Amino acid sequence: MPNIILTYWQEFLKYIRSTDFSKAMVLTFAIGSPVGIFIWLGNFEIGVVLAMGALLSSPSDIPGSFRHRNIGVILAAMLAGIVSIIMGYASAYLWLVLPLLGILMFGIAYLAVYGFRASLVVFAGLFAIVLSFANISTEILPWERGLLIVGGGLWYLVLSNIWNFLNPKHHTEQLLAECLELTAKYLKTRAHLLTETAKREKLQKELFILQTDLNEKHESLRNILINARRASGNSNYARKRLLIFIELVDILELAMANPVDYSKMDEVLQEDRELLERFKKLIKKIAFQLDEISVVIEKKKKSSTKEIRQYLKAVEENFQEVRMLISSENNEKTFLLQNLFDYLEKQGQKINTIVRVLHNLDTREPVLLKNKEVSQFITPQDYDPKMLVENFNFGSPIFKHSLRLAIVILVGFSIGLYFSFENAYWIILTIVVIMRPNYGLTKDRSKQRIVGTLIGAVIALGIVFITKNQVVYGILGLFSLTLAFSLIQRNYRTAAVFITLSIVFIYSLLKPDVFNVIQFRVIDTVLGAGLAALGNFILWPAWESQHIKNVVKESIGANKNYLQEIDSFYHIKGTLPTSYKLSRKKAFLEMGNLSASFQRMTQEPKYKQKELSQLYKIVGLNQTFLSALASLGTFIQNHKTTAASKNFEVFVSHICTNLENAIKGLEEEETLKGFDTARTEKAASALLKTYKELLVERENQLKEDPVKDQKDVQLRLQEAQLVSSQVQWLLEISENLQKTIAKTNFS
């Protein structure tokens, strides 16, 4: 029990230190301060509208460059102000309100074609339309209201910039800590895959989700660190964080680099389960160290160098213990274990490097790329007006979502008017907040919103029964508002609880009948959530089965490019080229997209989950193929290798042909002529012959001089075994992938 309490306490402290909580505190102050000031000045309504402007602008305040953040918040404030003015003057004419509401909802939502930041600016406009029906102010003219909303947005921006000036590294530190923690979790899951054969399918699904999360974190960190480097040059802080990020990317690649497939490992090591348990323990020790480093970074404290040295010494002793258990015989089992051990040792070295960077023991400079090369690692957002024309069709998910949203909003608003609901705008507010282009996410958010609202309503009723004190309501409303803002990205259901509490208590200050407020809040939320889910179900639904084929194609294409870069590097060696790193990044991102698409598909109705088992197999084969590629690539990077042979080229050509045929199968085009299997078999025989010749050479050397260092022959032997096994495995996976796609009906 004490351990559970301690865990919850640590999680609470972690939450308090998070950027989500600090941003919520800034927003609460930005909302509360104008209300408090203007109550004191005797003009409550002005304070409320200014607070509304701060609320509307805040969602667009997301990490990025200083310029992008400021432009995003300013545009959100201006859009909210303009929309409020338009709706304010139109509200006097009901015949004008309905068509204008539909047009504005569609037009503003459609601007989300310009990416994630634009979608948050869009949200400010949509939210402003909804709040224009709140009738908070009766004395302020529409144009004055619009200007005050812009002023409230700028007030929030000033406070946000002051906070960021005081804590410039806060978000980077938290994101880096989260990335370390997720990487540790990924390593632990991989560790369990070694021994827990019965849970492998479940663990594999967990890896899909973790990889998607890691890809998102890597992309965010990459953008922040590169922008920070551009802004501050190669400062010590920027250099250290960049070095840690580089090591984290390599750790993920190494974690994916399994030397053999699990079925083969089970077969070869069926009598060595104890040894696998030791490997599992070692991986967990490495993961634990990542967890510890994440805590050090998050809490901004200096860990004891003595403790770190002791820990690393213990890990090294564990390495030595495992190394002694690996046989010196020249057989498949020995090389399998040796390769696995080499990878884990590399992971240990990566952890050591991160620790040295944190303690200023690593003074090396990261390889600085030119600005043109650096820009290739950031996905630029295209703001060309042509995008509006190109997406104006039913093939665009944003077009369909915008049209769907406008129709559902009109239906919800009409229902509220017809039945004369009190605060009927809560219906369309719920629709705006919940509705997403994807059905699965909309359905999930609808459930969470309804459950959270019901829980919040019950808690509010309990508090109302206990006390009628308006001061208590005000304090609880402000407190609930802070918690709601800070939890929206972390736990939407819990956030919905506090959103309900904050609205109930804030309205209780304006209206004495709190029970009515709670009642209509629940009814409007349930109705709005139901309409959002129903609208996504019947109005041009964007089912994953309709476009997952393209996601599969992109992933296979990225894997093919990654293989070709590995092949090229094997021939040339030297410094790792930028094209290699870009192809690796692309392969990881596309695999993450495929995993995410498959997860969304599992949230859809059963009858829409077409070929689910086949698609799961395709996702698994793609993941395994990428793991095998990472294994081959990291071996070639980190070991002295011989020149790539013609037999290796035969395998690469055959694998690329299979992947190309898989892509053509997805495009329903005529496949390429089948590769000459006899040629591949001949290459396989030649690779096996080379391996056997090296075995004989090493055995002869051992007989002649057992004391002499055989490291060179041993390395060549290891290379021959790993490269041979990996390319044959890649060939097998590519063939299975091609056959599985041919059997899958994507229509």
PDB file of C-alpha atoms in Angstrom, residues 20 338 410 419 466 503 553 660:
ATOM      1  CA  ASP A  20       0.318  21.318 -19.381  1.00  0.00           C
ATOM      2  CA  GLN A 338      26.820 -12.895 -29.745  1.00  0.00           C
ATOM      3  CA  LEU A 410     -27.109  23.363 -38.099  1.00  0.00           C
ATOM      4  CA  PHE A 419     -37.315  22.893 -28.149  1.00  0.00           C
ATOM      5  CA  ILE A 466     -23.464  20.783   1.017  1.00  0.00           C
ATOM      6  CA  ILE A 503     -19.106  25.655 -16.033  1.00  0.00           C
ATOM      7  CA  LYS A 553       2.000   1.500 -49.793  1.00  0.00           C
ATOM      8  CA  GLU A 660       7.897  -3.257 -55.800  1.00  0.00           C
TER       9      GLU A 660
END
